[in-house]
Amino acid sequence: MKPTTSRFHRFFAGPSHSLLPLVLMGGVIGVAAGLVMFGFLSLLNLTLGWLNGANLEDFESLSPWWRLGLPVLGSLLLILLYRLTPVSGQTVGLAYVLERLQFGRGQLPAANTAFQFMAALIALGTGHSVGREGPAVHMGAGIGSLLGQYTSRPPSQQRLLIGCGTAAAISAAFNTPLAGVLFAMEVVLMEYSLLGFAPIIAAAISASAFSGVLIGSHSVLQPVRLSLAGYGDIPGLLLTGLWIGLVAVLFHYLVRLFLRFPLKSRALRLLLAGVITGGLALFVPQILGSGYDTINATLSHQLPWLLLLLILGAKLIATAAAIGLGVPGGQIAPMLMLGVCAGGVAGALVPGTSEPGLYALLGMAAMMGAVLHAPLAALATVLELSLSAEAMFPAMTVVLTANLVCQHGFRQPSLLLTLLKERGRLLQTHPLRTALAQRYLSELARFDFSGFDTEQDAHHLDAVLEQKLPWVVVRQGEYRYLIEGEAFAKVGLIWREQKQEQPLHQALAPLLSDRLRLIELTEDASLLTALKTLQQEETAGFLLPVGRRGLGLVTRRRLVTMLTTDDPIQ
């Protein structure tokens, strides 16, 4: 068995530029994510079935005391879970995945992924106004990260595998592979690349197929066929986009209000979220849980607009409280419900002959696009739910209008950036700086150099000269210097021919100028960090640890050449 495992590892840890291992790893991640999501959804459905019967989201059938007490009970269970979990394993969610991508080289600890599994079960099973998408993304991304670490992939491909895990988890949880692919690339990776499409698509389709075999048909939203009645309804679409954009802005403000709520204790914040949700659920029970039953009812025109307006107001407060006060769940399902309610209200009030259900569907996409700044993923959601390309034109109109209102009219950032900013993490959003922050020195590291300490004897000098490598890293005292192999050999041979008339470090002294000094790093660094360092210090390059391969060398010349030529990072 051991040789097989070794061959497996060698194959996947092979050439970093090869597409085939990445596609195969995408398939492996898809199957693994499908299995994890099967376990997660099975446990969640078991809990919801025990509470609500066959209609899993039917919290409306619960007694008033259950509606009040269930979220509070969930908060108490979450407080207990936090008390039993080490602090290092408590940070979870989609925002945490983005944080680890930019500041943690894409390495997601297994402990945090396991905590996310349990915390999401509690939050979703007890009716908190959160979704399963954020936990699904974290769990899928965790699987991709662990596989990338095991196979020693470079940081840029570690990012790609996290994208595979994200797409696989969304595809497995909602049977929407296209939306999963676009969400992974638009929201998580924040870039589109030709190299990335094939592995991420492989992960999405394998996860969808595998989860379909295990669970069967499991779309949480019922497909609807809706289309625009005529181009005369375009003014109504623009008004709907404006309305959804304003709702998205209000949602942003409410989330920030709860993020800055003057309570320092995590336990009190979680308890307050449970009390707020339970209190609102006494009067509007539809706000409990992800709300997919309400979304389906709205899309099929079963709810009057006054009730939708009431649900919208209560859901805004409950969701903002859950997110802002730290309930470990996702944000997308509540946003979809907010959008569908706001769209349903617009469909009943704006002039036009299109069905109100169409406006509800478009509102769902517009809210997701405006809050997360993810218009393409939102449009893909509409396409996969409506099963009709005819919905694309009105969807693009409403999504674009809502995004302009929220992003440019009121200058609201993505909700994920807001959550990270409150934790003191500022993600790079400038395209060039983002690209540099997402690539690491270890991807440029070379290992064709010898090491020499001036305190060592002549025997070690002979060994270095025999290697004839292009570079020699010379250590003198607490500093290391980068010397070309030929220059070092010339000095070493002269010193040996002169029968060691002076100490070797004196003979090497003319070569050890300050501009040839190397910066020693204790961990990998992004290209953005490296460039900032080069601006501040005159250095020949960097020495840094590179996984199992030991110390790697990145010369100043190699870094500058990579940034000023068309050669890809290998």
XYZ file of C-alpha atoms in Angstrom:
570
model
C 0.000 0.000 0.000
C 2.828 2.410 0.757
C 4.300 2.398 -2.787
C 0.848 3.206 -4.221
C 0.479 6.190 -1.893
C 3.973 7.344 -2.817
C 3.241 7.177 -6.549
C -0.027 9.065 -5.978
C 1.812 11.821 -4.144
C 4.574 12.049 -6.741
C 2.064 12.307 -9.588
C 0.017 15.127 -8.034
C 3.137 16.906 -6.805
C 4.612 16.808 -10.300
C 5.227 19.736 -12.672
C 3.387 22.804 -11.449
C 2.564 23.900 -15.017
C 0.755 20.658 -15.959
C -3.013 20.993 -16.386
C -3.888 17.285 -16.118
C -2.991 16.876 -12.407
C -5.014 19.996 -11.613
C -8.075 18.710 -13.457
C -7.781 15.330 -11.735
C -7.393 17.034 -8.369
C -10.484 19.092 -9.196
C -12.380 15.830 -9.730
C -11.066 14.414 -6.439
C -12.086 17.598 -4.603
C -15.537 17.415 -6.208
C -16.114 13.860 -4.996
C -14.805 14.668 -1.502
C -16.900 17.839 -1.276
C -19.957 15.926 -2.476
C -19.430 13.359 0.268
C -18.992 16.012 2.972
C -22.034 17.961 1.800
C -24.055 14.749 1.713
C -23.232 14.185 5.373
C -23.897 17.816 6.260
C -27.232 18.024 4.418
C -28.365 14.660 5.768
C -27.784 15.761 9.374
C -29.370 19.156 8.731
C -32.442 17.645 7.066
C -32.765 15.152 9.914
C -32.845 18.033 12.401
C -35.265 20.128 10.359
C -37.467 17.101 9.700
C -37.718 16.422 13.426
C -38.772 20.035 14.017
C -40.949 20.775 11.002
C -41.948 17.478 9.443
C -41.780 16.719 5.734
C -41.677 20.408 4.816
C -38.215 21.044 6.238
C -38.424 24.860 6.236
C -41.950 25.043 7.685
C -41.041 26.977 10.836
C -44.435 28.700 10.557
C -46.099 25.552 11.933
C -44.199 25.774 15.222
C -45.909 27.109 18.333
C -45.099 30.692 19.411
C -42.931 29.446 22.275
C -40.881 27.296 19.916
C -40.470 30.185 17.487
C -39.216 32.390 20.302
C -37.072 29.819 22.063
C -35.500 27.917 19.174
C -33.041 30.654 18.057
C -32.195 31.365 21.699
C -31.482 27.677 22.234
C -29.288 27.749 19.136
C -27.343 30.688 20.547
C -26.792 28.838 23.824
C -25.524 25.757 21.970
C -23.199 27.945 19.899
C -21.853 29.583 23.060
C -21.124 26.102 24.468
C -19.426 25.051 21.221
C -17.219 28.149 21.296
C -16.290 27.423 24.911
C -15.211 23.884 23.977
C -13.211 24.919 20.892
C -9.707 26.437 20.933
C -9.661 30.083 19.869
C -7.464 29.284 16.864
C -10.201 27.088 15.378
C -13.145 29.460 15.826
C -12.830 31.743 12.787
C -15.025 30.485 9.956
C -17.068 31.494 6.948
C -16.657 32.861 3.461
C -14.868 35.990 4.701
C -12.331 33.787 6.499
C -11.654 31.889 3.262
C -10.884 35.184 1.509
C -8.658 36.218 4.396
C -6.633 33.005 4.219
C -6.321 33.354 0.447
C -4.650 36.748 0.695
C -2.906 36.579 4.053
C -2.445 32.854 4.715
C -1.183 31.478 1.368
C -4.479 29.630 0.940
C -3.866 27.284 3.875
C -7.110 26.556 5.735
C -6.647 24.649 9.013
C -8.639 21.428 9.345
C -9.787 22.430 12.849
C -11.603 25.507 11.529
C -13.295 23.453 8.823
C -14.547 20.920 11.394
C -15.785 23.734 13.639
C -17.637 25.258 10.673
C -19.415 21.920 10.086
C -20.752 21.747 13.652
C -21.484 25.457 14.084
C -23.437 25.640 10.819
C -25.529 22.618 11.787
C -26.506 24.317 15.032
C -27.209 27.739 13.488
C -29.233 26.385 10.555
C -31.015 23.722 12.594
C -32.245 26.224 15.170
C -33.664 28.765 12.743
C -31.079 31.548 12.776
C -31.397 33.823 9.742
C -28.319 32.484 7.938
C -27.652 30.267 4.929
C -25.768 27.102 4.156
C -23.668 28.608 1.349
C -20.979 30.203 3.511
C -20.400 27.010 5.514
C -20.483 24.989 2.284
C -17.828 27.236 0.746
C -15.622 26.970 3.840
C -15.903 23.195 3.953
C -15.278 22.800 0.231
C -12.392 25.267 0.306
C -10.951 23.422 3.311
C -10.943 20.165 1.346
C -9.182 21.837 -1.578
C -6.639 23.467 0.731
C -5.800 20.210 2.514
C -5.262 18.404 -0.799
C -3.092 21.259 -2.048
C -0.962 21.163 1.102
C -0.593 17.380 0.902
C 0.550 17.517 -2.711
C 2.838 20.542 -2.120
C 1.253 22.724 -4.785
C 2.625 26.273 -5.200
C 0.542 29.048 -3.619
C -1.125 30.159 -6.879
C -2.357 26.598 -7.488
C -3.318 26.297 -3.826
C -5.672 29.212 -4.548
C -7.017 27.398 -7.585
C -7.776 24.264 -5.555
C -9.673 26.386 -3.029
C -11.697 27.671 -5.970
C -12.351 24.047 -6.945
C -13.584 23.300 -3.432
C -15.834 26.363 -3.471
C -17.460 25.466 -6.783
C -17.800 21.822 -5.747
C -19.503 22.643 -2.440
C -22.017 25.047 -4.005
C -22.699 22.617 -6.838
C -23.207 19.727 -4.413
C -25.386 21.709 -2.012
C -27.696 23.347 -4.571
C -27.237 21.363 -7.793
C -26.136 24.549 -9.592
C -22.729 23.784 -11.142
C -22.588 26.882 -13.374
C -23.361 29.246 -10.495
C -20.763 27.401 -8.430
C -18.053 27.929 -11.059
C -18.803 31.619 -11.509
C -19.145 32.220 -7.767
C -15.765 30.605 -7.133
C -14.023 32.743 -9.743
C -15.899 36.018 -9.180
C -16.312 36.133 -5.395
C -13.627 33.864 -3.939
C -10.699 34.001 -6.383
C -11.726 37.436 -7.731
C -10.238 36.621 -11.134
C -10.947 34.654 -14.279
C -8.160 32.598 -15.816
C -7.967 30.073 -18.633
C -5.952 27.730 -16.404
C -8.578 27.941 -13.684
C -11.680 27.100 -15.684
C -10.906 23.431 -16.429
C -10.132 22.282 -12.836
C -12.989 24.294 -11.342
C -15.484 22.947 -13.887
C -14.219 19.417 -13.214
C -14.804 19.940 -9.484
C -18.297 21.375 -10.007
C -19.589 18.643 -12.324
C -18.070 15.794 -10.312
C -19.580 17.197 -7.100
C -22.989 17.634 -8.717
C -22.949 14.126 -10.196
C -21.681 12.454 -7.016
C -24.118 14.249 -4.712
C -26.910 13.483 -7.177
C -26.131 9.772 -6.882
C -26.129 9.972 -3.074
C -29.061 12.335 -2.518
C -30.981 12.295 -5.773
C -32.613 15.449 -7.112
C -32.059 18.031 -4.373
C -32.647 21.496 -5.798
C -33.648 23.710 -2.892
C -35.470 26.087 -5.224
C -38.156 24.957 -7.641
C -37.343 25.752 -11.294
C -39.682 28.361 -12.780
C -40.186 29.459 -16.381
C -40.624 33.202 -16.394
C -39.917 35.731 -19.137
C -40.470 39.395 -19.926
C -43.898 40.122 -21.356
C -42.635 42.967 -23.549
C -40.075 45.731 -23.862
C -42.651 48.174 -22.561
C -41.885 46.804 -19.079
C -38.303 48.155 -19.150
C -39.217 51.210 -16.980
C -40.589 48.784 -14.406
C -37.336 46.834 -14.528
C -35.316 49.989 -13.931
C -37.523 50.954 -10.995
C -37.124 47.448 -9.591
C -33.333 47.684 -9.887
C -33.380 51.062 -8.133
C -35.555 49.652 -5.334
C -33.393 46.565 -4.853
C -30.259 48.722 -4.805
C -31.723 50.836 -2.002
C -32.650 47.706 -0.035
C -29.076 46.456 -0.461
C -27.720 49.784 0.848
C -30.027 49.587 3.884
C -28.848 46.034 4.499
C -25.217 47.211 4.468
C -25.965 49.917 7.023
C -27.815 47.489 9.315
C -24.963 44.949 9.195
C -22.431 47.644 10.125
C -24.718 48.782 12.941
C -24.689 45.323 14.501
C -20.978 44.799 13.800
C -20.262 47.902 15.914
C -22.887 47.153 18.549
C -21.341 48.004 21.951
C -21.093 44.438 23.261
C -17.634 42.893 23.585
C -18.627 39.460 24.875
C -19.149 36.893 22.104
C -21.641 35.037 24.311
C -23.790 38.127 24.830
C -23.671 38.983 21.127
C -24.803 35.493 20.128
C -27.529 35.548 22.768
C -28.747 38.933 21.534
C -28.918 37.582 17.962
C -31.063 34.693 19.196
C -33.385 36.996 21.142
C -33.827 39.378 18.193
C -34.556 36.535 15.771
C -36.899 34.765 18.187
C -38.752 37.975 19.020
C -39.318 38.822 15.360
C -40.335 35.217 14.606
C -43.226 35.510 17.073
C -44.922 37.809 14.558
C -43.206 36.861 11.278
C -42.193 33.177 11.489
C -41.150 33.160 7.818
C -37.828 34.784 8.767
C -36.576 31.633 10.529
C -33.976 29.582 8.696
C -32.824 29.988 5.121
C -36.354 30.720 3.888
C -36.373 28.587 0.766
C -40.052 27.707 1.258
C -40.907 31.419 1.277
C -38.784 31.980 -1.827
C -40.572 29.194 -3.693
C -43.982 30.495 -2.589
C -43.132 34.005 -3.768
C -41.893 32.795 -7.147
C -45.196 30.977 -7.650
C -47.275 34.090 -6.669
C -48.659 32.621 -3.416
C -47.924 35.568 -1.085
C -49.531 39.045 -1.121
C -47.230 42.055 -1.398
C -48.115 43.456 2.045
C -46.988 40.209 3.679
C -43.837 40.254 1.548
C -43.119 43.802 2.727
C -43.539 42.706 6.360
C -41.261 39.697 5.831
C -38.706 41.936 4.111
C -38.503 44.343 7.065
C -38.212 41.594 9.683
C -35.746 39.544 7.618
C -33.524 42.605 7.114
C -33.185 43.058 10.874
C -32.820 39.351 11.707
C -30.201 38.719 9.010
C -28.197 41.836 9.810
C -28.239 40.850 13.484
C -27.101 37.288 12.728
C -24.246 38.419 10.471
C -23.202 41.437 12.507
C -23.337 39.684 15.878
C -21.307 36.705 14.697
C -23.655 33.767 14.087
C -21.510 31.299 12.075
C -23.596 30.875 8.950
C -23.784 32.001 5.347
C -25.111 35.225 3.884
C -26.358 34.199 0.450
C -29.651 32.422 1.266
C -30.927 35.323 3.428
C -29.924 37.731 0.647
C -31.859 35.661 -1.873
C -34.912 35.794 0.373
C -34.550 39.550 0.874
C -34.265 39.982 -2.880
C -37.222 37.788 -3.690
C -39.430 39.631 -1.176
C -38.319 43.050 -2.431
C -38.788 41.894 -6.035
C -42.218 40.497 -5.231
C -43.266 43.846 -3.766
C -41.958 45.611 -6.881
C -43.770 43.167 -9.153
C -47.083 44.002 -7.488
C -46.609 47.780 -7.618
C -44.585 48.784 -10.693
C -46.385 49.304 -14.008
C -46.117 46.504 -16.537
C -47.693 43.291 -17.763
C -44.974 40.805 -16.747
C -45.767 38.287 -14.021
C -44.937 39.369 -10.443
C -42.959 36.142 -10.056
C -40.493 37.396 -12.675
C -39.742 40.481 -10.600
C -39.274 38.281 -7.536
C -36.757 36.143 -9.442
C -34.922 39.210 -10.718
C -34.895 40.773 -7.250
C -33.218 37.678 -5.883
C -30.387 37.955 -8.406
C -30.080 41.738 -8.043
C -29.772 41.571 -4.254
C -27.042 38.947 -4.457
C -25.178 40.895 -7.129
C -25.424 44.229 -5.294
C -24.433 42.983 -1.837
C -21.573 40.710 -2.928
C -20.559 42.595 -6.100
C -21.052 39.356 -8.002
C -23.289 40.124 -10.994
C -22.209 37.163 -13.147
C -22.802 34.610 -10.380
C -26.194 36.226 -9.776
C -27.100 35.991 -13.468
C -26.030 32.344 -13.540
C -28.354 31.708 -10.617
C -31.257 33.182 -12.594
C -30.352 31.103 -15.639
C -30.198 27.836 -13.702
C -33.395 28.555 -11.770
C -35.503 29.880 -14.642
C -34.325 27.279 -17.164
C -34.852 29.958 -19.786
C -32.446 32.253 -21.582
C -35.376 34.658 -22.074
C -34.940 35.782 -18.459
C -31.403 36.992 -19.130
C -32.280 40.387 -20.633
C -34.511 41.543 -17.753
C -32.080 39.997 -15.270
C -29.132 41.944 -16.668
C -31.172 45.152 -16.592
C -32.197 44.806 -12.951
C -28.839 43.445 -11.733
C -26.916 46.253 -13.451
C -29.208 48.958 -12.039
C -29.026 47.586 -8.501
C -25.237 47.318 -8.686
C -24.891 50.901 -9.906
C -27.094 52.198 -7.090
C -25.305 50.264 -4.360
C -21.720 50.245 -5.579
C -21.429 53.615 -7.320
C -24.369 55.655 -6.077
C -23.782 54.941 -2.363
C -20.197 53.584 -2.660
C -20.945 50.462 -0.664
C -18.191 47.800 -0.715
C -18.850 44.101 -0.954
C -20.321 42.741 2.269
C -17.356 40.382 2.559
C -14.907 43.304 2.469
C -16.955 45.004 5.188
C -16.742 41.924 7.414
C -12.993 41.664 6.897
C -12.448 45.375 7.543
C -14.132 45.040 10.926
C -11.552 42.359 11.756
C -8.733 44.670 10.754
C -8.093 42.953 7.420
C -8.006 45.112 4.304
C -8.080 43.083 1.101
C -6.373 44.432 -1.989
C -8.961 45.411 -4.585
C -6.770 47.274 -7.096
C -6.297 44.807 -9.991
C -2.496 45.084 -10.159
C -1.927 45.006 -6.403
C -4.407 42.158 -6.095
C -2.506 40.105 -8.668
C 0.807 40.741 -6.864
C -0.711 39.939 -3.484
C -1.965 36.595 -4.817
C 1.422 35.332 -6.053
C 4.272 34.314 -3.794
C 8.058 34.294 -3.813
C 8.168 30.521 -3.389
C 6.848 30.192 -6.950
C 10.018 31.889 -8.206
C 12.443 30.145 -5.866
C 15.514 28.393 -7.283
C 17.662 25.832 -5.547
C 20.781 25.780 -7.743
C 23.063 27.404 -5.181
C 25.623 26.345 -2.604
C 25.945 27.571 0.941
C 29.256 28.565 2.513
C 30.104 29.916 5.954
C 33.326 31.931 6.240
C 33.973 30.236 9.577
C 34.234 26.820 7.890
C 37.507 25.178 6.891
C 39.134 24.662 3.501
C 37.626 21.184 3.043
C 34.168 22.691 2.777
C 35.492 25.228 0.273
C 36.630 22.343 -1.944
C 33.159 20.803 -1.799
C 31.535 24.070 -2.871
C 33.991 24.512 -5.741
C 33.350 20.988 -6.985
C 29.587 21.606 -7.206
C 30.074 24.418 -9.765
C 26.628 25.895 -9.142
C 25.754 29.346 -10.555
C 25.295 30.936 -7.130
C 26.917 30.716 -3.702
C 25.269 32.084 -0.595
C 28.046 33.159 1.739
C 27.348 33.540 5.425
C 29.498 35.969 7.392
C 28.378 36.614 10.927
C 24.647 37.330 10.996
C 24.385 38.251 7.306
C 24.218 36.273 4.063
C 25.487 37.483 0.706
C 24.778 36.339 -2.848
C 27.927 35.697 -4.901
C 28.075 34.451 -8.489
C 29.577 30.977 -8.606
C 32.364 31.950 -11.012
C 33.453 34.953 -8.911
C 33.470 32.829 -5.754
C 35.473 30.067 -7.456
C 38.042 32.555 -8.753
C 38.657 33.969 -5.268
C 38.712 30.505 -3.707
C 41.265 29.163 -6.197
C 43.539 32.196 -5.789
C 43.338 31.879 -2.007
C 44.208 28.192 -2.201
C 47.118 28.796 -4.627
C 48.515 31.441 -2.295
C 48.605 28.749 0.383
C 46.137 30.514 2.631
C 48.364 33.493 3.431
C 45.328 35.380 4.852
C 42.053 34.247 6.447
C 39.448 33.220 3.892
C 36.911 35.784 5.089
C 39.419 38.537 4.299
C 39.919 37.162 0.798
C 36.152 37.119 0.266
C 35.603 40.566 1.798
C 35.753 42.495 -1.528
C 32.830 40.387 -2.785
C 30.616 40.950 0.261
C 29.182 44.403 -0.442
C 25.956 45.659 1.107
C 24.129 45.589 -2.241
C 24.711 41.814 -2.412
C 23.190 41.175 0.999
C 20.215 38.780 1.081
C 17.090 39.202 3.176
C 16.283 36.054 5.152
C 12.558 35.369 5.535
C 11.051 33.013 8.098
C 8.006 32.373 5.876
C 6.822 32.851 2.335
C 5.885 36.371 1.215
C 3.744 37.759 -1.586
C 5.244 39.522 -4.578
C 3.568 42.719 -3.367
C 5.387 42.474 -0.032
C 8.657 41.680 -1.824
C 8.355 44.732 -4.073
C 7.680 46.981 -1.093
C 10.807 45.563 0.537
C 12.893 46.207 -2.580
C 11.724 49.824 -2.563
C 12.979 50.272 1.000
C 16.190 48.236 0.979
C 19.095 47.661 -1.405
C 19.230 43.869 -1.531
C 20.293 41.123 -3.911
C 17.232 38.985 -3.183
C 15.526 36.757 -0.649
C 16.155 33.449 1.114
C 12.978 31.745 2.277
C 11.704 28.308 3.353
C 9.897 26.423 0.558
C 8.058 23.455 2.043
C 9.857 20.124 1.921
C 12.523 21.497 -0.434
C 14.246 23.578 2.218
C 15.669 27.046 1.597
C 14.941 28.678 -1.749
C 16.597 31.664 -3.406
C 14.780 34.453 -5.257
C 17.192 36.957 -6.769
C 16.301 40.570 -7.395
C 17.094 40.032 -11.076
C 14.701 37.074 -11.348
C 11.869 38.974 -9.668
C 12.285 42.044 -11.883
C 12.618 39.905 -15.019
C 9.404 38.053 -14.191
C 7.514 41.321 -13.748
C 8.826 42.933 -16.925
C 8.625 40.048 -19.419
C 5.898 37.749 -20.679
C 7.317 34.651 -18.993
C 4.682 32.965 -16.777
C 5.361 32.042 -13.182
C 6.650 28.501 -13.146
